[in-house]
Short mmCIF file of N, CA, C and O and ligand atoms in Angstrom, two decimals:
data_model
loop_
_atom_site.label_atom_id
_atom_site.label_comp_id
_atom_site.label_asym_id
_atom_site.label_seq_id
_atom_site.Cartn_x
_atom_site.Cartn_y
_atom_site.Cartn_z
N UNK A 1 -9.87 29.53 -17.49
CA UNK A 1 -9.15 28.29 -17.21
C UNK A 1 -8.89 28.14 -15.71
O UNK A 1 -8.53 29.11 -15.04
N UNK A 2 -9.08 26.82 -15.14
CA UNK A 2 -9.31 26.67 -13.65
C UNK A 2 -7.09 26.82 -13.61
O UNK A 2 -6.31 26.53 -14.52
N UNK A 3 -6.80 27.33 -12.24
CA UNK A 3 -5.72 27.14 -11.69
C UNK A 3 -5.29 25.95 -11.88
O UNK A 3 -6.02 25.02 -12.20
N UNK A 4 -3.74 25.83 -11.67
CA UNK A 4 -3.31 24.20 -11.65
C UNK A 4 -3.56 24.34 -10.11
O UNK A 4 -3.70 25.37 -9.43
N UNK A 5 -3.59 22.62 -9.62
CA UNK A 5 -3.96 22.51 -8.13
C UNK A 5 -2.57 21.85 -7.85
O UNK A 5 -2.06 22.19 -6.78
N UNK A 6 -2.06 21.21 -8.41
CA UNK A 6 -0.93 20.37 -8.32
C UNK A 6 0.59 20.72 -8.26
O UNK A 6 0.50 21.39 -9.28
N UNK A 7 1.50 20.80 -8.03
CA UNK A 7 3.04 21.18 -8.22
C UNK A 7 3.35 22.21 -7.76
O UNK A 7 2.36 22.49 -7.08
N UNK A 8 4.17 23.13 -7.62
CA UNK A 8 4.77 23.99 -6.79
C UNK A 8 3.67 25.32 -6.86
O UNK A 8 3.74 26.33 -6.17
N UNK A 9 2.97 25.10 -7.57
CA UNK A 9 1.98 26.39 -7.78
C UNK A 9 0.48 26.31 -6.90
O UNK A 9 -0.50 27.06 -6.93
N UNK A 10 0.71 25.30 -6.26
CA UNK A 10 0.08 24.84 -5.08
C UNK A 10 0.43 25.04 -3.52
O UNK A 10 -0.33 25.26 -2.58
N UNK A 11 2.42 24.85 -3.58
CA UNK A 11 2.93 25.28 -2.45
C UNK A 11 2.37 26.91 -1.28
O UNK A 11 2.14 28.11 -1.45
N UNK A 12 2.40 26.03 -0.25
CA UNK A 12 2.29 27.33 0.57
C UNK A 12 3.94 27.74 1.16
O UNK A 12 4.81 27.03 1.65
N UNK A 13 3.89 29.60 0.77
CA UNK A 13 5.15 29.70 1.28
C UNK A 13 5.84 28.71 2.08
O UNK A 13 6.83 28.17 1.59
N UNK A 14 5.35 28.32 3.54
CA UNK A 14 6.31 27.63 4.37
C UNK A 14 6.69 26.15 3.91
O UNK A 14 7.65 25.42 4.18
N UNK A 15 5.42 25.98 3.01
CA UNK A 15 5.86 24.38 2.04
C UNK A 15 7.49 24.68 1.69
O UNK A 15 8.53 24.10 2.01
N UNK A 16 7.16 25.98 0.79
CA UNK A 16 8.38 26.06 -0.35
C UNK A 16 9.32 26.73 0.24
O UNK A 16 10.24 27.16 -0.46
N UNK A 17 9.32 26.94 1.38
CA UNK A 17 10.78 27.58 2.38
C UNK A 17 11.38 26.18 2.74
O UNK A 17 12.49 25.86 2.34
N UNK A 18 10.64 25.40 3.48
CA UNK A 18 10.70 24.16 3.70
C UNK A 18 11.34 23.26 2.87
O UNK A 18 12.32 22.63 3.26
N UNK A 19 10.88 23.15 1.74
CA UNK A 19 11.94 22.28 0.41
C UNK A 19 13.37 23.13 0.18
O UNK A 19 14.52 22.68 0.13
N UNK A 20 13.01 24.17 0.10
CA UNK A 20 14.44 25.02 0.05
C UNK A 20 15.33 25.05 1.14
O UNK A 20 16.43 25.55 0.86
N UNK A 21 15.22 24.75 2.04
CA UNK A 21 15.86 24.31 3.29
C UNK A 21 16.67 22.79 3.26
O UNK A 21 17.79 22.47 3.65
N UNK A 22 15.76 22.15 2.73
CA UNK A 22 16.00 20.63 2.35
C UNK A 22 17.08 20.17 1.07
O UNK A 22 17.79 19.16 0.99
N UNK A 23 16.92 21.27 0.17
CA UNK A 23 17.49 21.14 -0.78
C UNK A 23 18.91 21.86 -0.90
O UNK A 23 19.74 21.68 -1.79
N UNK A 24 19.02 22.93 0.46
CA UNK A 24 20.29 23.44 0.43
C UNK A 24 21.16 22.65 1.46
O UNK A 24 22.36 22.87 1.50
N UNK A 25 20.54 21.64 2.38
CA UNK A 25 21.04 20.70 2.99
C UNK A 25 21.91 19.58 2.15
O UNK A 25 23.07 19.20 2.33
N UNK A 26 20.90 19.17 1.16
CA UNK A 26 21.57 18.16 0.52
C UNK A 26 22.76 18.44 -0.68
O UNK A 26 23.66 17.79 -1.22
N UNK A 27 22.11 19.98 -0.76
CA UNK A 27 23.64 20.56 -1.70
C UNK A 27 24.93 20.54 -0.68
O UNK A 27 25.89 19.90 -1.12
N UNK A 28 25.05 20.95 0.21
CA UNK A 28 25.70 21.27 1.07
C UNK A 28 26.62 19.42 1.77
O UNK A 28 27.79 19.03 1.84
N UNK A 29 25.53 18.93 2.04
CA UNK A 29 26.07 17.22 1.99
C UNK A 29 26.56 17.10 0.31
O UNK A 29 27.72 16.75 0.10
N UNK A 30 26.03 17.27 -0.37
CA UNK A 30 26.67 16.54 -1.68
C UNK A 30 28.16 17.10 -1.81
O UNK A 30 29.14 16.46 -2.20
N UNK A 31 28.14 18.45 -1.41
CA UNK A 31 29.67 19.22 -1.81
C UNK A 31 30.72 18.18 -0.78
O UNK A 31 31.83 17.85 -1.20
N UNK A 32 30.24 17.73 0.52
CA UNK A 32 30.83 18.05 1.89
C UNK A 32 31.18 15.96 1.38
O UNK A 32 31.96 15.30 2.06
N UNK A 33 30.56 15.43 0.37
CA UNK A 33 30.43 14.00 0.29
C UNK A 33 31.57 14.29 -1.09
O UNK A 33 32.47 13.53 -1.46
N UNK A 34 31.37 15.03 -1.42
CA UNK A 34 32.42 14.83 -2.99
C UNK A 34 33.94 14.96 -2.44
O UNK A 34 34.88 14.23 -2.73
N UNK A 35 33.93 16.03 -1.63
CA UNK A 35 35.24 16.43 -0.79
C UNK A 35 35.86 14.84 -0.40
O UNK A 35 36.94 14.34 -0.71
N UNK A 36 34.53 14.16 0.55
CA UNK A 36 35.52 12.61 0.77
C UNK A 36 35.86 11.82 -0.36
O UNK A 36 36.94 11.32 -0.67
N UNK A 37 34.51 11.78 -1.04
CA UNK A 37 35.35 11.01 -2.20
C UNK A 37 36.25 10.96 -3.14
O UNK A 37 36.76 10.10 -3.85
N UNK A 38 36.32 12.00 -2.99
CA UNK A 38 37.98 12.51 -3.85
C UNK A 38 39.29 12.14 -3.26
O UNK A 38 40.36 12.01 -3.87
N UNK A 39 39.06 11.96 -1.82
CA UNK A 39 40.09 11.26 -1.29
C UNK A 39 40.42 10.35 -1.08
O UNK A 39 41.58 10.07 -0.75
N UNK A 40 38.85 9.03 -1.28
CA UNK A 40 38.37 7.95 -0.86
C UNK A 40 38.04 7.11 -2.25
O UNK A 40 37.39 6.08 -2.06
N UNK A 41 38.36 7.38 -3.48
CA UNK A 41 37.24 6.51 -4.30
C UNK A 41 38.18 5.16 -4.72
O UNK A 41 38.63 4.87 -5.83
N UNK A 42 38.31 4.38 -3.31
CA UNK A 42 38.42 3.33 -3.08
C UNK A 42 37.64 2.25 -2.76
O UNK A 42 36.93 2.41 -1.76
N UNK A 43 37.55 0.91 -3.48
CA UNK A 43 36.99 -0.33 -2.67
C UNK A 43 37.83 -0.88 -1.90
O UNK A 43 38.88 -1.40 -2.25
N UNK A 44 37.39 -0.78 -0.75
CA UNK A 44 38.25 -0.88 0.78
C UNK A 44 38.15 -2.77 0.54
O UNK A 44 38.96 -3.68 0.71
N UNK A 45 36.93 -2.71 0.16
CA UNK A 45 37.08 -4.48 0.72
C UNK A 45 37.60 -5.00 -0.34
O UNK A 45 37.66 -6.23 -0.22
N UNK A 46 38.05 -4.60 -1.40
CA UNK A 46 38.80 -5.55 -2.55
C UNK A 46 40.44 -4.77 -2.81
O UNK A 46 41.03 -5.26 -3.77
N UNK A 47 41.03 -3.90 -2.25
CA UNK A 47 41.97 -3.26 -1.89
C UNK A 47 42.07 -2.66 -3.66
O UNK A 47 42.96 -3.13 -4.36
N UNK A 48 41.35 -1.90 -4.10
CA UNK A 48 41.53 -1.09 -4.89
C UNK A 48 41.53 -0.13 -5.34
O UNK A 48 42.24 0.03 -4.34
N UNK A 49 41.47 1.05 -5.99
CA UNK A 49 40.68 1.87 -6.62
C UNK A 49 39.95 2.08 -7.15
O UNK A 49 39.33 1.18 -6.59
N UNK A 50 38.97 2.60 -8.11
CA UNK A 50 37.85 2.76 -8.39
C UNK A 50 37.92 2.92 -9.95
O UNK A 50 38.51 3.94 -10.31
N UNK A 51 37.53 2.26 -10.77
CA UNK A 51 37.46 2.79 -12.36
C UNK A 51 36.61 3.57 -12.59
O UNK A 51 35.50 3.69 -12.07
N UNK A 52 37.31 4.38 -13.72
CA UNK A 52 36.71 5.43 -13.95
C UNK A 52 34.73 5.71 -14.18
O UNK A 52 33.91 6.59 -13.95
N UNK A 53 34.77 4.13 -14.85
CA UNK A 53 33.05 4.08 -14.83
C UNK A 53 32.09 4.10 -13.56
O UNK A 53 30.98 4.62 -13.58
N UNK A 54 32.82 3.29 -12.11
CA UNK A 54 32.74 3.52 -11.29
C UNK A 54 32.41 4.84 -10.67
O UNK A 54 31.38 5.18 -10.09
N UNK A 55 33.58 5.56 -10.92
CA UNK A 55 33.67 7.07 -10.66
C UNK A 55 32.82 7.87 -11.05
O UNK A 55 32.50 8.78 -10.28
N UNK A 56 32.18 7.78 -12.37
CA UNK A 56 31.58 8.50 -13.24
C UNK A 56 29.75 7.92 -12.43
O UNK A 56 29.05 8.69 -11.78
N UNK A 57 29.52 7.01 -12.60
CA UNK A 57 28.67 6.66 -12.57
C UNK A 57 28.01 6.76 -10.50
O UNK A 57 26.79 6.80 -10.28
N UNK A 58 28.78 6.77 -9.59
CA UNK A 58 28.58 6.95 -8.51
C UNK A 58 28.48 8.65 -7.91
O UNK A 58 28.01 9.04 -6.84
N UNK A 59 29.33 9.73 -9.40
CA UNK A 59 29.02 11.16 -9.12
C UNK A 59 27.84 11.24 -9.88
O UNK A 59 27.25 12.25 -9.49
N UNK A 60 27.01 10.53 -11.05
CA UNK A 60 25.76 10.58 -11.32
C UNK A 60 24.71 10.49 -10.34
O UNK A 60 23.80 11.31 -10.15
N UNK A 61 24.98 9.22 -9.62
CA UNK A 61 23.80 8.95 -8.18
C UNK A 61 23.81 9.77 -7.80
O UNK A 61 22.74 10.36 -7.99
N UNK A 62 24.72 10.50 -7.07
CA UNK A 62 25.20 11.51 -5.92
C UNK A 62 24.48 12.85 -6.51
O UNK A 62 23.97 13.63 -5.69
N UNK A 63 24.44 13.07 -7.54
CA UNK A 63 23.88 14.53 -8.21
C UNK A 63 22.27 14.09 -8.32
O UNK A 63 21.40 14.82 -7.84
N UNK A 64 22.03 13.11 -8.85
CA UNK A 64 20.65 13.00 -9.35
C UNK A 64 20.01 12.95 -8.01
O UNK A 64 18.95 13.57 -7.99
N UNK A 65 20.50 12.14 -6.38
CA UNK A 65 20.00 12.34 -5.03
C UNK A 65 20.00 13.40 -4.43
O UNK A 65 19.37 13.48 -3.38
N UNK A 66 20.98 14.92 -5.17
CA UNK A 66 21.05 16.39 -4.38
C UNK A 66 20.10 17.08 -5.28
O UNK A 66 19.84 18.25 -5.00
N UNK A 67 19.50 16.51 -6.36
CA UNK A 67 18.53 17.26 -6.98
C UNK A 67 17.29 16.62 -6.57
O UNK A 67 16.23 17.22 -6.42
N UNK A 68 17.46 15.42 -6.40
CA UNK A 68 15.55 14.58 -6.31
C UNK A 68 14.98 14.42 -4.79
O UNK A 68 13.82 14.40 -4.37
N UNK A 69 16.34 14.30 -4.05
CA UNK A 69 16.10 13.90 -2.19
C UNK A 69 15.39 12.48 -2.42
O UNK A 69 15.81 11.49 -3.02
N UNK A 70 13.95 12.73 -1.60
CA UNK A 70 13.34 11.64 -1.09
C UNK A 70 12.88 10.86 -1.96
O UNK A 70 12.40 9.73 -1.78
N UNK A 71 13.06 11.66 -3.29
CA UNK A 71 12.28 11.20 -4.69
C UNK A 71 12.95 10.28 -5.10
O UNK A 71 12.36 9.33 -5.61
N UNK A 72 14.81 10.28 -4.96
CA UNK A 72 15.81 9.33 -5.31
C UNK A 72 15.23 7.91 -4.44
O UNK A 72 14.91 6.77 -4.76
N UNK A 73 15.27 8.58 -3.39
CA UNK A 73 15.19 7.32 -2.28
C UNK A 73 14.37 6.37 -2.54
O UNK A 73 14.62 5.16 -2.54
N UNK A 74 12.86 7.17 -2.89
CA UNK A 74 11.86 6.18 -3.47
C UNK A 74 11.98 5.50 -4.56
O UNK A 74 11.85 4.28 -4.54
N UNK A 75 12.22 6.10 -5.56
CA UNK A 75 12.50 5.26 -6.79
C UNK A 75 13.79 3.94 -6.65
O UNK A 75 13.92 2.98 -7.41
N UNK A 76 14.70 4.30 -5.38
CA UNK A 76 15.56 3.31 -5.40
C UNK A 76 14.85 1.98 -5.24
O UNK A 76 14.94 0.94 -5.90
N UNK A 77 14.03 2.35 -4.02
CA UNK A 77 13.24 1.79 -3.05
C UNK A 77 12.30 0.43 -4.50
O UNK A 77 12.36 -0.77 -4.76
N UNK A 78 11.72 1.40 -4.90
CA UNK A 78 10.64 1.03 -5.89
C UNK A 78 11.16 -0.25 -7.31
O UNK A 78 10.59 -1.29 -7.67
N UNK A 79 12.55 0.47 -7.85
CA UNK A 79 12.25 -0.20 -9.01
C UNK A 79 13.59 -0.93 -9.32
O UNK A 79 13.91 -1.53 -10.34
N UNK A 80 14.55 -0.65 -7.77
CA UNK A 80 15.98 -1.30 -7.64
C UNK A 80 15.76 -2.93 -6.80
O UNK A 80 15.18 -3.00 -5.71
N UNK A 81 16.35 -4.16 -7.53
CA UNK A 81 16.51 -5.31 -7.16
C UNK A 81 16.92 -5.14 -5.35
O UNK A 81 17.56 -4.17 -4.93
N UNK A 82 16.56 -5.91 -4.71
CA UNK A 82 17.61 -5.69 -3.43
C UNK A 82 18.99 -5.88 -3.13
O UNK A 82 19.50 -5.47 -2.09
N UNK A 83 19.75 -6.67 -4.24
CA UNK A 83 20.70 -6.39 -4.02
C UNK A 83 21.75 -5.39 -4.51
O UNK A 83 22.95 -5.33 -4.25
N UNK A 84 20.78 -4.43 -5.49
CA UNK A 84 21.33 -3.16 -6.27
C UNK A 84 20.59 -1.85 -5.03
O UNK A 84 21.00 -0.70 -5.14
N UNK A 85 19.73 -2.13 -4.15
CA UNK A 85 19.49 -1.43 -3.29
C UNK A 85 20.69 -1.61 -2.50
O UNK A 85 21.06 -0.53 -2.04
N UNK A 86 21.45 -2.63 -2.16
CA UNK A 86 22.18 -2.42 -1.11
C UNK A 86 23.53 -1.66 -1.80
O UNK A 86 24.02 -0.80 -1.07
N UNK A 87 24.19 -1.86 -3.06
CA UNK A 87 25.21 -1.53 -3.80
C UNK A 87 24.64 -0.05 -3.97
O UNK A 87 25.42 0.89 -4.08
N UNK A 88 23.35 0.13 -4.00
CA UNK A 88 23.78 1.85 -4.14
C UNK A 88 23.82 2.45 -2.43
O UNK A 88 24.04 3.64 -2.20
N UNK A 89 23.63 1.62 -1.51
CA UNK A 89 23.60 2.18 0.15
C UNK A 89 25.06 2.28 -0.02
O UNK A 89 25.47 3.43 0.14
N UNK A 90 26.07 1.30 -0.34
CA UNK A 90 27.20 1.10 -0.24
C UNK A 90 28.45 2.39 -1.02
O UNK A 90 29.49 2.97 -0.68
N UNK A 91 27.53 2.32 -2.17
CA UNK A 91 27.87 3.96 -2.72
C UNK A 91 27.90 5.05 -2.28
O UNK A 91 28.70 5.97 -2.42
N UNK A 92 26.99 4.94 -1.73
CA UNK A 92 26.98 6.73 -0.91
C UNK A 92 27.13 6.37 0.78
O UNK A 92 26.60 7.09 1.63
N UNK A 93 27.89 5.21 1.11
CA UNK A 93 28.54 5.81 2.12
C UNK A 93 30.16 6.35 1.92
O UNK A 93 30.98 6.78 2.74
N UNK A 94 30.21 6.13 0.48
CA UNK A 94 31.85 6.54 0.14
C UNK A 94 31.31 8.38 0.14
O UNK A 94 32.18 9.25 0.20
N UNK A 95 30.36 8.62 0.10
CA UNK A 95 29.84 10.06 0.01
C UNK A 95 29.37 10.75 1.73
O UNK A 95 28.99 11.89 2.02
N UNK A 96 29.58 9.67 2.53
CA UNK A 96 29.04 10.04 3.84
C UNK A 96 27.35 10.29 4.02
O UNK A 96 26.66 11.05 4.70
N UNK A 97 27.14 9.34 3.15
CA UNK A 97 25.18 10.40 2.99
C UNK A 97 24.75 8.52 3.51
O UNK A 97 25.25 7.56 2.94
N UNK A 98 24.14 8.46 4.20
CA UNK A 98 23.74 7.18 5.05
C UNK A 98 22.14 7.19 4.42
O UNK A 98 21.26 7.96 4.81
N UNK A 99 22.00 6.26 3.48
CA UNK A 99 20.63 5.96 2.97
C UNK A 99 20.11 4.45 4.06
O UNK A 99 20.83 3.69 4.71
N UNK A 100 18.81 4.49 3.91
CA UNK A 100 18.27 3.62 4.58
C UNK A 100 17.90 2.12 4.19
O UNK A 100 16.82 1.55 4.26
N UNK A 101 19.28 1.60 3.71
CA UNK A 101 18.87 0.58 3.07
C UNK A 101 20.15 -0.43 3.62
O UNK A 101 21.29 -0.04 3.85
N UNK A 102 19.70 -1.69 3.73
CA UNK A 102 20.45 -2.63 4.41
C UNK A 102 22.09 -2.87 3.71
O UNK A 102 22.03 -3.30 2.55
N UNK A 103 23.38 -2.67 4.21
CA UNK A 103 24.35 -2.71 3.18
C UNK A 103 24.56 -3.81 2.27
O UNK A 103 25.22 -3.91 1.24
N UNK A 104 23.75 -4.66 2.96
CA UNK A 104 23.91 -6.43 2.66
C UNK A 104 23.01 -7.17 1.85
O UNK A 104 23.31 -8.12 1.13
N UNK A 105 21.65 -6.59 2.06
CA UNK A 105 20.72 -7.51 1.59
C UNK A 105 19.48 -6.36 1.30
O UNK A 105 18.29 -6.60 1.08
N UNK A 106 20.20 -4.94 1.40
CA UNK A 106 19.48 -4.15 0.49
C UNK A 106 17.85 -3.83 0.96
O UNK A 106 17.18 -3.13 0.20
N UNK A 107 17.13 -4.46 2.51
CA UNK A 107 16.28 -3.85 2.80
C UNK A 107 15.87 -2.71 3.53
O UNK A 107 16.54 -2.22 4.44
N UNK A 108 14.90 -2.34 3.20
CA UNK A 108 14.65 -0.48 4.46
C UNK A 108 15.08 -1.39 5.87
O UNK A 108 15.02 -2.56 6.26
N UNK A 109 15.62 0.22 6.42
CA UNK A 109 16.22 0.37 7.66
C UNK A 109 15.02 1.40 7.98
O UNK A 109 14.50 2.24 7.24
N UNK A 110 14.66 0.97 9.75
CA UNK A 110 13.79 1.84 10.40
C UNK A 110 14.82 2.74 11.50
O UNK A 110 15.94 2.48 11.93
N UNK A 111 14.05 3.68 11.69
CA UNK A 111 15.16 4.52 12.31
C UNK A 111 14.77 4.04 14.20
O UNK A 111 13.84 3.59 14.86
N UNK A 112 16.21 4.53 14.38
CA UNK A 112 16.08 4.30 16.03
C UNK A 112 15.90 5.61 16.21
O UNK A 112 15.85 6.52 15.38
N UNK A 113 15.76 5.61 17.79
CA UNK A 113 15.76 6.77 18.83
C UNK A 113 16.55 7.89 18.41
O UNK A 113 16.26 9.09 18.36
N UNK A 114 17.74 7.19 18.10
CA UNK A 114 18.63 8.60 17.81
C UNK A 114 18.36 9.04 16.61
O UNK A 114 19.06 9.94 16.14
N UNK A 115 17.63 8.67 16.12
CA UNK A 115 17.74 9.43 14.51
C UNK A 115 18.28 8.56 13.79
O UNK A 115 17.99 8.84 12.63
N UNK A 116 19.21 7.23 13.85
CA UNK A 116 19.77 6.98 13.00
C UNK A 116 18.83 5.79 12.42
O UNK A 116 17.63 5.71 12.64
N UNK A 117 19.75 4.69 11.47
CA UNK A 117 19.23 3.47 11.10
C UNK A 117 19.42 2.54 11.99
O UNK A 117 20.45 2.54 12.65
N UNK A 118 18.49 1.61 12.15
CA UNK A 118 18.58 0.37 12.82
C UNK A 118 19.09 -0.47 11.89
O UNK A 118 18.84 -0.57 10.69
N UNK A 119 20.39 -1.52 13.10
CA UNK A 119 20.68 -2.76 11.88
C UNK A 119 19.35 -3.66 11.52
O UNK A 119 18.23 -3.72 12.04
N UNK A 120 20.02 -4.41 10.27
CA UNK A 120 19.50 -4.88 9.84
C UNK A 120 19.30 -6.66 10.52
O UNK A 120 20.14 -6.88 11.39
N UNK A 121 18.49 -7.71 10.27
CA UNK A 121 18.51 -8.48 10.94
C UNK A 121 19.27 -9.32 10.19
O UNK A 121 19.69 -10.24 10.89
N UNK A 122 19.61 -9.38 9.10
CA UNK A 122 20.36 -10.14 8.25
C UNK A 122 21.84 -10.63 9.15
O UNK A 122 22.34 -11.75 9.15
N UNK A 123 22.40 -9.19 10.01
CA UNK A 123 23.13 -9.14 10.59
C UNK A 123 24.39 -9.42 9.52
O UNK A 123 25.44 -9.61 10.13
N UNK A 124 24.53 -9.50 8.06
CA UNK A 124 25.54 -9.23 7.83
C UNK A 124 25.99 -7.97 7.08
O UNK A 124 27.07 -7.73 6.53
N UNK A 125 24.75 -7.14 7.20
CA UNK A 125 25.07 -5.36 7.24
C UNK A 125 24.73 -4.65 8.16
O UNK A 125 23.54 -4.67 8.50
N UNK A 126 25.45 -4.01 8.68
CA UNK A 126 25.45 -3.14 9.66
C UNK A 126 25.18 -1.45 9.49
O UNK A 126 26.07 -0.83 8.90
N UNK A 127 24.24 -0.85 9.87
CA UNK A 127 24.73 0.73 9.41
C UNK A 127 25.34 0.98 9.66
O UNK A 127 25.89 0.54 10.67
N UNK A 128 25.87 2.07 8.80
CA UNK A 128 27.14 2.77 9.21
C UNK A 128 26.57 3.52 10.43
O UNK A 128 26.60 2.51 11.13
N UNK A 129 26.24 4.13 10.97
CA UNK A 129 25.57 4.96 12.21
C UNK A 129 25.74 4.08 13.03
O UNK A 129 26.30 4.54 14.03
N UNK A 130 25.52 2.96 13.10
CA UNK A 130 26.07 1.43 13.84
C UNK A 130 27.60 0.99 14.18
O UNK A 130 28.00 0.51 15.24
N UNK A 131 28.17 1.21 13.24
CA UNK A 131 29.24 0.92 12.97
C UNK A 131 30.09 1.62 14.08
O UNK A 131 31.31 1.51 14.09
ZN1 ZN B 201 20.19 -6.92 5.75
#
């Protein structure tokens, strides 16, 4: 039987040091993002708190993005309306994790010089890195 060519049994060590690096980053943000939101799981712009479905359902994103990374991102990218792209950007800045998607109108953000996101032209979302 030929080898699989495909999936981690393909990785070259520094591939798979490399993802493991990546993946203890985003554990490490997810812990360091739950910490704020436990203090934060407020809607600032409607002066409230957060219901519990809210709650429940925004520590789902947050776990399923420290297990998938770029994989989350894409599928947001892929099969989320734009204005549910921008409501989940808006989510995880209550987590401190700055996704690349417009807060407003939910399109990719290209990165600037510094590393961060560029605003958007909509101009009525701003990145947070902007901000
Ligand atoms: Zn925009």
């Amino acid at each position: 039987m030929p080898r699989p060519s495909i999936g981690a049994a393909a990785m070259t060590v520094a591939e798979r040091q490399k993802l493991e690096r990546e993946r203890n980053r985003r554990a490490r943000q997810a812990v360091l993002g739950l910490e704020s939101f436990a203090l934060n799981a407020v809607d600032w712009e409607k002066q409230r708190f957060l219901s519990r479905e809210e709650i429940l359902g925004s520590v789902y994103m947050l776990t399923k993005w420290a297990i998938n990374g770029p994989a989350f991102i894409d599928e947001t990218r892929l099969t989320l309306s734009p204005d549910r792209r921008a409501f989940t950007a808006n989510v995880f800045d209550r987590f401190n994790i700055d996704l690349p998607f417009c807060r407003a109108c939910g399109v990719d953000l290209t990165k600037d010089a510094a590393g961060g996101w560029q605003g958007c032209k909509c101009k009525r979302g701003v990145s947070r890195t902007e901000a």
